[in-house]
Tab-separated table of C-alpha atoms and ligand atoms in Angstrom:
chain	number	residue	atom	x	y	z
A	1	MET	CA	-19.391	26.260	-24.308
A	2	MET	CA	-17.487	29.457	-23.785
A	3	LYS	CA	-18.226	30.530	-27.376
A	4	HIS	CA	-22.000	29.819	-26.794
A	5	ALA	CA	-22.086	31.667	-23.476
A	6	TRP	CA	-20.032	34.716	-24.835
A	7	ASP	CA	-21.821	34.942	-28.217
A	8	SER	CA	-25.225	34.789	-26.561
A	9	TYR	CA	-24.340	37.546	-24.156
A	10	ARG	CA	-22.811	39.513	-27.061
A	11	GLN	CA	-25.999	39.234	-28.956
A	12	TYR	CA	-28.654	39.612	-26.292
A	13	GLY	CA	-27.046	41.210	-23.206
A	14	TRP	CA	-24.161	43.333	-24.456
A	15	GLY	CA	-23.205	45.999	-21.958
A	16	HIS	CA	-25.570	44.669	-19.246
A	17	ASN	CA	-24.091	43.059	-16.274
A	18	GLU	CA	-25.426	39.627	-17.021
A	19	LEU	CA	-27.672	37.718	-19.384
A	20	LYS	CA	-31.206	36.218	-19.155
A	21	PRO	CA	-30.622	33.324	-21.675
A	22	ILE	CA	-34.294	32.411	-21.872
A	23	ALA	CA	-35.798	35.764	-22.145
A	24	LYS	CA	-32.796	36.866	-24.206
A	25	LYS	CA	-32.071	40.042	-22.627
A	26	GLY	CA	-29.837	41.808	-20.226
A	27	HIS	CA	-29.881	40.988	-16.482
A	28	SER	CA	-28.545	42.621	-13.229
A	29	THR	CA	-28.638	42.088	-9.520
A	30	ASN	CA	-28.305	44.252	-6.510
A	31	ILE	CA	-24.611	43.588	-6.130
A	32	PHE	CA	-24.039	45.957	-9.106
A	33	GLY	CA	-26.586	48.504	-7.993
A	34	ASN	CA	-28.542	49.989	-10.830
A	35	SER	CA	-25.443	50.285	-13.036
A	36	GLN	CA	-24.722	48.888	-16.478
A	37	LEU	CA	-21.053	48.024	-15.959
A	38	GLY	CA	-20.749	45.100	-18.457
A	39	ALA	CA	-19.798	42.716	-15.535
A	40	SER	CA	-19.768	39.625	-17.933
A	41	ILE	CA	-17.404	41.383	-20.248
A	42	VAL	CA	-14.862	42.274	-17.463
A	43	ASP	CA	-15.334	38.902	-15.757
A	44	ALA	CA	-14.842	36.924	-19.105
A	45	LEU	CA	-11.879	38.773	-20.616
A	46	ASP	CA	-9.045	36.733	-19.227
A	47	THR	CA	-10.918	33.452	-19.965
A	48	LEU	CA	-11.182	34.548	-23.639
A	49	PHE	CA	-7.499	35.476	-23.596
A	50	ILE	CA	-6.452	32.085	-22.151
A	51	MET	CA	-8.584	30.183	-24.552
A	52	GLY	CA	-7.116	32.148	-27.519
A	53	LEU	CA	-10.481	33.795	-28.469
A	54	GLN	CA	-8.684	36.866	-29.674
A	55	ASP	CA	-11.529	38.504	-31.608
A	56	GLU	CA	-13.847	38.205	-28.701
A	57	PHE	CA	-11.240	39.502	-26.415
A	58	LYS	CA	-10.682	42.581	-28.625
A	59	ASP	CA	-14.380	43.147	-28.840
A	60	GLY	CA	-14.446	43.193	-25.032
A	61	GLN	CA	-11.543	45.500	-24.821
A	62	GLU	CA	-13.128	47.930	-27.181
A	63	TRP	CA	-16.259	47.998	-25.051
A	64	ILE	CA	-14.307	48.696	-22.002
A	65	GLU	CA	-12.296	51.542	-23.652
A	66	GLN	CA	-15.380	53.222	-24.982
A	67	ASN	CA	-18.035	52.533	-22.355
A	68	LEU	CA	-16.759	51.395	-18.949
A	69	ASP	CA	-16.811	54.304	-16.480
A	70	PHE	CA	-17.548	54.411	-12.749
A	71	SER	CA	-19.560	57.633	-12.328
A	72	ALA	CA	-23.053	56.072	-12.048
A	73	ASN	CA	-25.230	56.935	-9.066
A	74	ALA	CA	-25.148	53.263	-8.121
A	75	GLU	CA	-24.704	51.409	-4.911
A	76	VAL	CA	-22.453	48.493	-5.494
A	77	SER	CA	-20.992	45.625	-3.470
A	78	VAL	CA	-17.403	46.514	-2.713
A	79	PHE	CA	-16.470	42.760	-2.419
A	80	GLU	CA	-18.188	41.816	-5.809
A	81	VAL	CA	-16.712	44.819	-7.607
A	82	ASN	CA	-13.382	44.105	-6.304
A	83	ILE	CA	-13.155	40.394	-7.139
A	84	ARG	CA	-14.940	40.605	-10.543
A	85	PHE	CA	-13.918	43.928	-11.844
A	86	ILE	CA	-10.604	44.968	-10.216
A	87	GLY	CA	-9.486	41.325	-10.288
A	88	GLY	CA	-10.695	40.836	-13.875
A	89	LEU	CA	-9.152	44.075	-15.125
A	90	LEU	CA	-5.781	43.358	-13.382
A	91	ALA	CA	-5.597	39.903	-14.788
A	92	ALA	CA	-6.430	41.172	-18.297
A	93	TYR	CA	-3.660	43.716	-17.847
A	94	TYR	CA	-1.109	41.172	-16.708
A	95	LEU	CA	-2.039	38.706	-19.525
A	96	SER	CA	-2.314	41.190	-22.396
A	97	GLY	CA	-0.113	44.128	-21.341
A	98	GLN	CA	-2.817	46.579	-22.408
A	99	GLU	CA	-2.528	49.694	-20.220
A	100	VAL	CA	-6.302	50.477	-20.490
A	101	PHE	CA	-7.149	47.670	-18.065
A	102	LYS	CA	-4.744	48.844	-15.467
A	103	MET	CA	-6.062	52.504	-15.707
A	104	LYS	CA	-9.591	51.225	-15.348
A	105	ALA	CA	-8.833	49.090	-12.394
A	106	VAL	CA	-7.136	52.052	-10.624
A	107	ALA	CA	-10.095	54.419	-11.482
A	108	LEU	CA	-12.436	51.906	-9.987
A	109	ALA	CA	-10.311	51.322	-6.857
A	110	GLU	CA	-10.460	55.068	-6.165
A	111	LYS	CA	-14.260	54.796	-6.055
A	112	LEU	CA	-13.997	51.974	-3.555
A	113	ILE	CA	-11.671	53.778	-1.137
A	114	PRO	CA	-14.511	55.838	0.574
A	115	ALA	CA	-15.995	52.534	1.719
A	116	PHE	CA	-13.209	52.395	4.250
A	117	ASN	CA	-14.394	55.676	5.939
A	118	THR	CA	-15.729	53.902	9.005
A	119	PRO	CA	-14.842	54.348	12.711
A	120	THR	CA	-12.600	51.102	12.496
A	121	GLY	CA	-11.477	51.112	8.992
A	122	ILE	CA	-13.337	47.861	8.309
A	123	PRO	CA	-15.192	48.814	5.111
A	124	TRP	CA	-18.898	48.941	4.463
A	125	ALA	CA	-20.293	46.195	2.260
A	126	MET	CA	-21.675	48.688	-0.190
A	127	VAL	CA	-20.529	52.075	-1.615
A	128	ASN	CA	-22.186	54.524	-3.872
A	129	LEU	CA	-19.884	55.015	-6.794
A	130	LYS	CA	-20.901	58.586	-7.211
A	131	THR	CA	-21.285	59.914	-3.687
A	132	GLY	CA	-18.918	57.690	-1.883
A	133	VAL	CA	-21.478	56.964	0.846
A	134	GLY	CA	-21.255	53.509	2.232
A	135	ARG	CA	-23.547	51.240	4.240
A	136	ASN	CA	-24.097	47.581	5.167
A	137	TRP	CA	-26.580	44.887	4.092
A	138	GLY	CA	-29.782	45.257	5.996
A	139	TRP	CA	-29.774	41.366	6.651
A	140	ALA	CA	-26.373	41.226	8.188
A	141	SER	CA	-26.232	40.650	11.985
A	142	ALA	CA	-26.228	43.802	13.997
A	143	GLY	CA	-25.174	46.260	11.180
A	144	SER	CA	-22.125	44.150	10.584
A	145	SER	CA	-19.805	43.978	7.657
A	146	ILE	CA	-19.045	40.425	6.282
A	147	LEU	CA	-15.864	38.402	6.886
A	148	ALA	CA	-15.721	37.035	3.326
A	149	GLU	CA	-16.283	40.529	2.053
A	150	PHE	CA	-13.938	42.766	3.886
A	151	GLY	CA	-11.386	39.868	4.017
A	152	THR	CA	-11.279	39.360	0.232
A	153	LEU	CA	-9.655	42.615	-0.872
A	154	HIS	CA	-6.034	41.757	-0.032
A	155	MET	CA	-4.689	40.305	-3.257
A	156	GLU	CA	-6.196	42.944	-5.632
A	157	PHE	CA	-5.208	45.822	-3.366
A	158	VAL	CA	-1.587	44.693	-2.921
A	159	HIS	CA	-1.299	44.563	-6.630
A	160	LEU	CA	-2.850	48.050	-7.016
A	161	THR	CA	-0.122	49.528	-4.762
A	162	TYR	CA	2.536	47.424	-6.601
A	163	LEU	CA	1.434	48.814	-9.928
A	164	THR	CA	0.829	52.399	-9.041
A	165	GLY	CA	3.255	52.998	-6.229
A	166	ASN	CA	0.396	54.503	-4.119
A	167	PRO	CA	0.702	52.980	-0.683
A	168	VAL	CA	-2.984	53.619	0.165
A	169	TYR	CA	-4.443	50.371	-1.057
A	170	TYR	CA	-1.827	48.334	0.748
A	171	GLN	CA	-2.401	50.319	3.988
A	172	LYS	CA	-6.106	49.764	3.881
A	173	VAL	CA	-5.899	46.006	3.708
A	174	MET	CA	-3.061	45.683	6.177
A	175	HIS	CA	-5.085	47.673	8.555
A	176	ILE	CA	-7.935	45.121	8.350
A	177	ARG	CA	-5.428	42.257	8.948
A	178	LYS	CA	-3.849	43.976	12.023
A	179	LEU	CA	-7.328	44.707	13.550
A	180	LEU	CA	-8.312	41.166	13.177
A	181	ALA	CA	-5.201	39.805	14.542
A	182	LYS	CA	-5.762	41.777	17.803
A	183	MET	CA	-9.340	40.428	18.379
A	184	ASP	CA	-10.252	37.469	20.448
A	185	ARG	CA	-11.899	34.689	18.550
A	186	PRO	CA	-14.479	32.335	20.086
A	187	ASN	CA	-12.872	28.829	20.049
A	188	GLY	CA	-10.266	30.192	17.711
A	189	LEU	CA	-12.818	30.575	14.996
A	190	TYR	CA	-13.512	33.743	13.116
A	191	PRO	CA	-17.281	34.806	13.301
A	192	ASN	CA	-18.711	35.853	9.790
A	193	TYR	CA	-19.985	39.242	11.124
A	194	LEU	CA	-17.958	42.221	12.304
A	195	ASN	CA	-19.412	45.595	13.194
A	196	PRO	CA	-17.400	48.416	11.501
A	197	ARG	CA	-18.588	51.051	13.980
A	198	THR	CA	-17.955	49.263	17.260
A	199	GLY	CA	-15.166	46.679	16.093
A	200	ARG	CA	-17.165	43.904	17.834
A	201	TRP	CA	-18.242	40.578	16.346
A	202	GLY	CA	-21.852	40.083	15.518
A	203	GLN	CA	-23.422	36.759	15.769
A	204	HIS	CA	-21.168	33.828	16.397
A	205	HIS	CA	-21.608	32.047	13.199
A	206	THR	CA	-18.501	30.617	11.396
A	207	SER	CA	-18.548	29.220	7.868
A	208	VAL	CA	-16.056	28.012	5.226
A	209	GLY	CA	-18.948	28.467	2.820
A	210	GLY	CA	-20.911	31.715	2.210
A	211	LEU	CA	-20.076	34.624	4.245
A	212	GLY	CA	-16.619	33.204	5.329
A	213	ASP	CA	-15.164	31.292	2.477
A	214	SER	CA	-12.731	33.504	0.592
A	215	PHE	CA	-11.426	35.180	3.751
A	216	TYR	CA	-9.536	31.906	4.420
A	217	GLU	CA	-8.654	31.560	0.768
A	218	TYR	CA	-7.023	35.063	0.769
A	219	LEU	CA	-4.892	34.325	3.896
A	220	LEU	CA	-3.325	31.412	2.058
A	221	LYS	CA	-3.034	33.297	-1.238
A	222	ALA	CA	-1.502	36.326	0.283
A	223	TRP	CA	1.225	34.084	1.453
A	224	LEU	CA	1.648	32.469	-1.955
A	225	MET	CA	1.366	35.717	-3.933
A	226	SER	CA	4.213	37.162	-1.784
A	227	ASP	CA	6.531	34.292	-3.022
A	228	LYS	CA	5.894	32.774	0.464
A	229	THR	CA	7.426	35.664	2.365
A	230	ASP	CA	4.210	37.027	4.034
A	231	VAL	CA	4.550	34.693	6.921
A	232	GLU	CA	2.123	36.678	8.927
A	233	ALA	CA	-0.605	35.675	6.564
A	234	ARG	CA	0.432	32.023	6.558
A	235	LYS	CA	0.342	31.938	10.310
A	236	ALA	CA	-3.099	33.499	10.395
A	237	TYR	CA	-4.219	30.830	7.908
A	238	ASP	CA	-2.736	27.957	9.856
A	239	ASP	CA	-4.263	29.102	13.069
A	240	ALA	CA	-7.797	29.598	11.366
A	241	ILE	CA	-7.561	26.235	9.711
A	242	GLU	CA	-6.445	24.465	12.939
A	243	ALA	CA	-9.614	25.730	14.718
A	244	ILE	CA	-11.786	24.848	11.645
A	245	GLU	CA	-10.316	21.194	11.648
A	246	ARG	CA	-11.065	20.971	15.317
A	247	HIS	CA	-14.552	22.339	15.441
A	248	LEU	CA	-16.030	22.141	11.893
A	249	ILE	CA	-14.514	19.167	9.894
A	250	ARG	CA	-16.182	15.836	10.671
A	251	LYS	CA	-16.920	12.475	9.018
A	252	SER	CA	-20.449	11.550	8.323
A	253	ASN	CA	-21.795	8.097	9.280
A	254	GLY	CA	-21.317	7.046	5.624
A	255	GLY	CA	-17.677	8.071	5.735
A	256	LEU	CA	-17.760	11.420	3.773
A	257	THR	CA	-15.543	14.128	5.224
A	258	PHE	CA	-17.405	17.423	5.399
A	259	ILE	CA	-17.116	21.057	6.675
A	260	GLY	CA	-19.941	21.891	8.806
A	261	GLU	CA	-21.177	25.416	9.980
A	262	TRP	CA	-20.791	26.750	13.430
A	263	LYS	CA	-23.871	28.457	14.989
A	264	ASN	CA	-23.625	29.781	18.522
A	265	GLY	CA	-21.778	26.792	20.003
A	266	HIS	CA	-23.508	24.265	17.875
A	267	LEU	CA	-22.235	22.361	14.747
A	268	GLU	CA	-24.787	22.276	11.873
A	269	ARG	CA	-23.964	19.233	9.721
A	270	LYS	CA	-24.525	20.928	6.518
A	271	MET	CA	-22.245	22.104	3.765
A	272	GLY	CA	-22.767	24.712	1.031
A	273	HIS	CA	-21.748	24.440	-2.581
A	274	LEU	CA	-19.550	27.551	-1.800
A	275	ALA	CA	-17.631	25.470	0.714
A	276	CYS	CA	-16.606	23.072	-1.981
A	277	PHE	CA	-13.754	25.416	-3.081
A	278	ALA	CA	-11.980	24.247	0.180
A	279	GLY	CA	-11.228	20.937	-1.440
A	280	GLY	CA	-8.547	22.662	-3.459
A	281	MET	CA	-7.472	24.736	-0.448
A	282	LEU	CA	-7.111	22.051	2.185
A	283	ALA	CA	-6.662	18.960	-0.253
A	284	LEU	CA	-8.563	16.812	2.198
A	285	GLY	CA	-11.440	14.404	1.393
A	286	ILE	CA	-13.643	17.307	0.442
A	287	ALA	CA	-13.233	16.827	-3.371
A	288	HIS	CA	-14.698	13.317	-2.986
A	289	THR	CA	-17.535	14.583	-0.865
A	290	CYS	CA	-18.524	17.325	-3.278
A	291	HIS	CA	-18.328	14.823	-6.184
A	292	GLU	CA	-20.771	12.813	-4.194
A	293	SER	CA	-23.045	15.776	-3.773
A	294	TYR	CA	-23.115	15.941	-7.660
A	295	ASP	CA	-23.340	12.232	-8.252
A	296	ARG	CA	-26.298	11.689	-5.899
A	297	THR	CA	-28.608	13.937	-7.983
A	298	VAL	CA	-30.624	13.111	-11.059
A	299	LEU	CA	-28.897	15.808	-13.125
A	300	LYS	CA	-25.390	15.076	-11.865
A	301	LEU	CA	-25.134	18.721	-10.808
A	302	GLY	CA	-24.559	19.783	-7.182
A	303	PRO	CA	-27.192	21.434	-4.990
A	304	GLU	CA	-26.503	24.755	-3.308
A	305	ALA	CA	-26.395	23.029	0.187
A	306	PHE	CA	-26.316	19.454	1.341
A	307	LYS	CA	-26.686	17.704	4.721
A	308	PHE	CA	-25.042	14.907	6.648
A	309	ASP	CA	-27.586	14.079	9.438
A	310	SER	CA	-30.705	11.884	9.950
A	311	GLY	CA	-29.385	9.306	7.455
A	312	LEU	CA	-28.618	11.855	4.769
A	313	GLU	CA	-25.392	11.901	2.991
A	314	ALA	CA	-24.451	14.902	0.896
A	315	VAL	CA	-28.080	15.534	-0.350
A	316	ALA	CA	-30.276	18.651	-0.133
A	317	VAL	CA	-33.462	18.389	1.814
A	318	ARG	CA	-35.069	21.898	1.524
A	319	GLN	CA	-36.589	22.743	-1.803
A	320	ASN	CA	-34.758	26.144	-1.807
A	321	GLU	CA	-31.375	24.389	-1.557
A	322	LYS	CA	-31.791	22.174	-4.495
A	323	TYR	CA	-30.656	24.682	-7.226
A	324	TYR	CA	-27.495	24.839	-9.232
A	325	ILE	CA	-26.688	28.304	-10.580
A	326	LEU	CA	-23.523	27.385	-12.733
A	327	ARG	CA	-21.235	27.761	-9.730
A	328	PRO	CA	-17.608	26.978	-10.027
A	329	GLU	CA	-16.305	25.731	-6.687
A	330	VAL	CA	-16.476	21.919	-7.244
A	331	ILE	CA	-14.686	22.218	-10.629
A	332	GLU	CA	-12.221	24.658	-9.087
A	333	THR	CA	-11.382	21.957	-6.572
A	334	TYR	CA	-10.987	19.202	-9.187
A	335	TRP	CA	-8.622	21.461	-11.047
A	336	TYR	CA	-6.388	22.146	-8.049
A	337	MET	CA	-6.591	18.440	-7.156
A	338	TRP	CA	-5.612	17.467	-10.596
A	339	ARG	CA	-2.556	19.820	-10.521
A	340	PHE	CA	-1.543	18.547	-7.094
A	341	THR	CA	-1.906	14.774	-7.855
A	342	HIS	CA	-2.550	14.131	-11.611
A	343	ASP	CA	-5.035	11.475	-10.573
A	344	PRO	CA	-7.218	10.990	-13.684
A	345	LYS	CA	-10.357	10.735	-11.603
A	346	TYR	CA	-10.363	14.552	-11.195
A	347	ARG	CA	-10.594	14.933	-15.030
A	348	GLN	CA	-13.118	12.340	-15.135
A	349	TRP	CA	-15.243	14.043	-12.476
A	350	GLY	CA	-14.797	17.418	-14.417
A	351	TRP	CA	-15.811	15.903	-17.604
A	352	GLU	CA	-19.042	14.484	-16.003
A	353	ALA	CA	-19.780	17.978	-14.744
A	354	ALA	CA	-19.189	19.595	-18.120
A	355	GLN	CA	-21.394	17.097	-19.810
A	356	ALA	CA	-24.167	17.635	-17.275
A	357	ILE	CA	-23.958	21.444	-17.612
A	358	ASP	CA	-23.879	21.141	-21.302
A	359	ARG	CA	-26.908	18.857	-21.359
A	360	PHE	CA	-29.100	20.429	-18.717
A	361	CYS	CA	-28.096	24.243	-18.600
A	362	ARG	CA	-27.519	24.987	-22.268
A	363	VAL	CA	-30.361	26.861	-23.892
A	364	SER	CA	-30.484	28.604	-27.165
A	365	GLY	CA	-29.700	32.010	-25.629
A	366	GLY	CA	-26.777	30.872	-23.487
A	367	PHE	CA	-26.546	28.835	-20.248
A	368	SER	CA	-29.062	28.987	-17.316
A	369	GLY	CA	-29.082	27.871	-13.836
A	370	VAL	CA	-31.554	25.129	-12.954
A	371	LYS	CA	-34.037	25.115	-9.875
A	372	ASP	CA	-33.866	21.436	-8.790
A	373	VAL	CA	-31.010	19.123	-9.461
A	374	TYR	CA	-33.068	16.220	-8.315
A	375	SER	CA	-35.811	16.560	-10.912
A	376	SER	CA	-35.524	15.056	-14.328
A	377	ASN	CA	-37.537	17.944	-15.662
A	378	PRO	CA	-35.856	20.950	-14.155
A	379	THR	CA	-37.025	24.481	-14.541
A	380	TYR	CA	-34.544	27.285	-15.395
A	381	ASP	CA	-33.738	30.336	-13.258
A	382	ASP	CA	-33.031	32.245	-16.500
A	383	VAL	CA	-29.714	33.817	-15.409
A	384	GLN	CA	-26.230	33.293	-17.030
A	385	GLN	CA	-23.988	34.389	-14.097
A	386	SER	CA	-20.897	36.248	-14.875
A	387	PHE	CA	-18.809	33.811	-12.830
A	388	PHE	CA	-19.745	31.029	-15.131
A	389	LEU	CA	-17.616	32.701	-17.794
A	390	ALA	CA	-14.984	33.940	-15.357
A	391	GLU	CA	-14.571	30.677	-13.301
A	392	THR	CA	-16.571	27.629	-14.286
A	393	LEU	CA	-15.559	27.453	-17.836
A	394	LYS	CA	-11.964	28.621	-17.164
A	395	TYR	CA	-11.423	25.923	-14.546
A	396	LEU	CA	-12.904	23.330	-16.928
A	397	TYR	CA	-10.566	24.513	-19.600
A	398	LEU	CA	-7.493	24.425	-17.324
A	399	LEU	CA	-8.478	20.979	-16.037
A	400	PHE	CA	-7.849	19.647	-19.522
A	401	SER	CA	-4.770	21.847	-20.270
A	402	ASN	CA	-1.120	21.203	-19.547
A	403	ASP	CA	0.417	22.490	-16.268
A	404	ASP	CA	2.492	25.059	-18.119
A	405	LEU	CA	-0.560	27.039	-18.857
A	406	LEU	CA	-0.638	29.447	-15.898
A	407	PRO	CA	1.662	27.414	-13.617
A	408	LEU	CA	0.746	27.666	-9.948
A	409	GLU	CA	4.385	28.543	-9.022
A	410	THR	CA	4.027	31.889	-10.854
A	411	TRP	CA	0.308	32.698	-10.786
A	412	VAL	CA	-2.258	32.952	-7.991
A	413	PHE	CA	-5.842	32.984	-8.819
A	414	ASN	CA	-8.149	35.512	-7.066
A	415	THR	CA	-11.444	34.186	-5.840
A	416	GLU	CA	-13.141	34.920	-8.987
A	417	ALA	CA	-10.550	32.820	-10.938
A	418	HIS	CA	-8.524	35.821	-12.167
A	419	PRO	CA	-4.904	35.000	-12.277
A	420	LEU	CA	-2.421	37.427	-10.744
A	421	PRO	CA	1.297	37.014	-10.772
A	422	VAL	CA	3.487	36.177	-7.757
A	423	LEU	CA	5.244	39.393	-6.613
A	424	HIS	CA	8.677	38.104	-6.275
A	425	LEU	CA	10.686	41.164	-5.689
A	426	ALA	CA	8.259	43.748	-4.549
A	427	LEU	CA	7.558	42.336	-1.053
A	428	GLN	CA	11.010	41.046	-0.459
A	429	THR	CA	12.625	44.397	-1.046
A	430	GLY	CA	9.823	46.178	0.767
A	431	THR	CA	8.998	48.515	-2.257
A	432	LEU	CA	5.308	48.210	-1.294
A	433	LEU	CA	5.833	50.206	1.762
B	1	DMJ	C1	-17.922	33.909	-7.196
B	1	DMJ	O1	-18.223	35.124	-7.408
B	1	DMJ	C2	-16.601	33.789	-6.288
B	1	DMJ	O2	-16.098	32.452	-6.420
B	1	DMJ	C3	-16.902	34.052	-4.894
B	1	DMJ	O3	-15.767	33.874	-4.028
B	1	DMJ	C4	-18.054	33.106	-4.406
B	1	DMJ	N1	-19.127	33.017	-5.214
B	1	DMJ	C5	-19.120	33.142	-6.563
B	1	DMJ	C6	-19.329	31.865	-7.369
B	1	DMJ	O4	-20.119	30.967	-6.825
């Protein structure tokens, strides 16, 4: 599947950010601005390396050496560029030892630093790579920055300081953490929106799915990545999860554990596909619930969001929530649960998902998302997302590999599945400061 995804991108979308596997041409979205940064190449590199696809890896490296530069007049998402590009380049560097990846990661990080020029130091969501001008998404509450965006820079930025000796990256993300630690939280929950001018929360919406998700993930992983010495991060994680357990985690009438969304004092009994990564983070009954969300569809692929009220149990109701865009979170959770328990059901569930993807998402020009997982005759969205190569296929591969391939004692995966090593000595000896 990886060969088919990569070869198709190589043939029809090379250098573009993503691929349209039906139209057989390049694709991009607003998260990459109007740039051609080869996002699929950078996102896929470490997967190719791990799978032993050396020629393909070399091909990607060559493209990066010759073509990847960050001078375009393009407004990109700081978060997306960080997790896919900086994370991807750093992982490629750590795995292969090739200096070029480190150099490119640092060059790109320099372009993101102007995004932190706000009255509070909470970065803008977007930055123009050429001019350094930042701004926020028009749709975000009251001009706010997004928790899952400014809260998902920590791992990569700590590594950048570790590799370069330049303290700036570390200082930027530690500043975010300190600022958050000082703020009052309604019911102990972190709202998804924070205004970078005023330092006040926007709407009181809390989610472990979209807009919140990887913020919680990075608190836990900051602690893991520091060889469990960053106890401040662990404490913040424990406090956040305690409030989430109290207010958001419930059992449906049918006995499925789910994580709902908090909207201005009210619990919405709905869970997004994105929240399914939390099965691996919390190791609760979430993996089972997310498997049910797949199993209760015609295609055996999970919808974007599913509900637990009015007699509904892990199924999507709205037409615009029935799509599957090759997302990884459920398979990610299966893999973590496999590593934690070695219960064969997780491999079985992963195998079911792999077969369903191969059957319903494979087209001659790559892999495409589908618009309705409840229809036996689904239409395609014609996008091969870069995270399909970075995450979905990597987690599937790891699910059927031995534990000594990227052991979790020494590697911590960023939110785009790019493995970064645990920094044993650096944090303990304070060399980062
Ligand atoms: C990926 O880019 C990352 O996993 C991110 O944290 C959330 N969304 C996508 C995949 O669904």
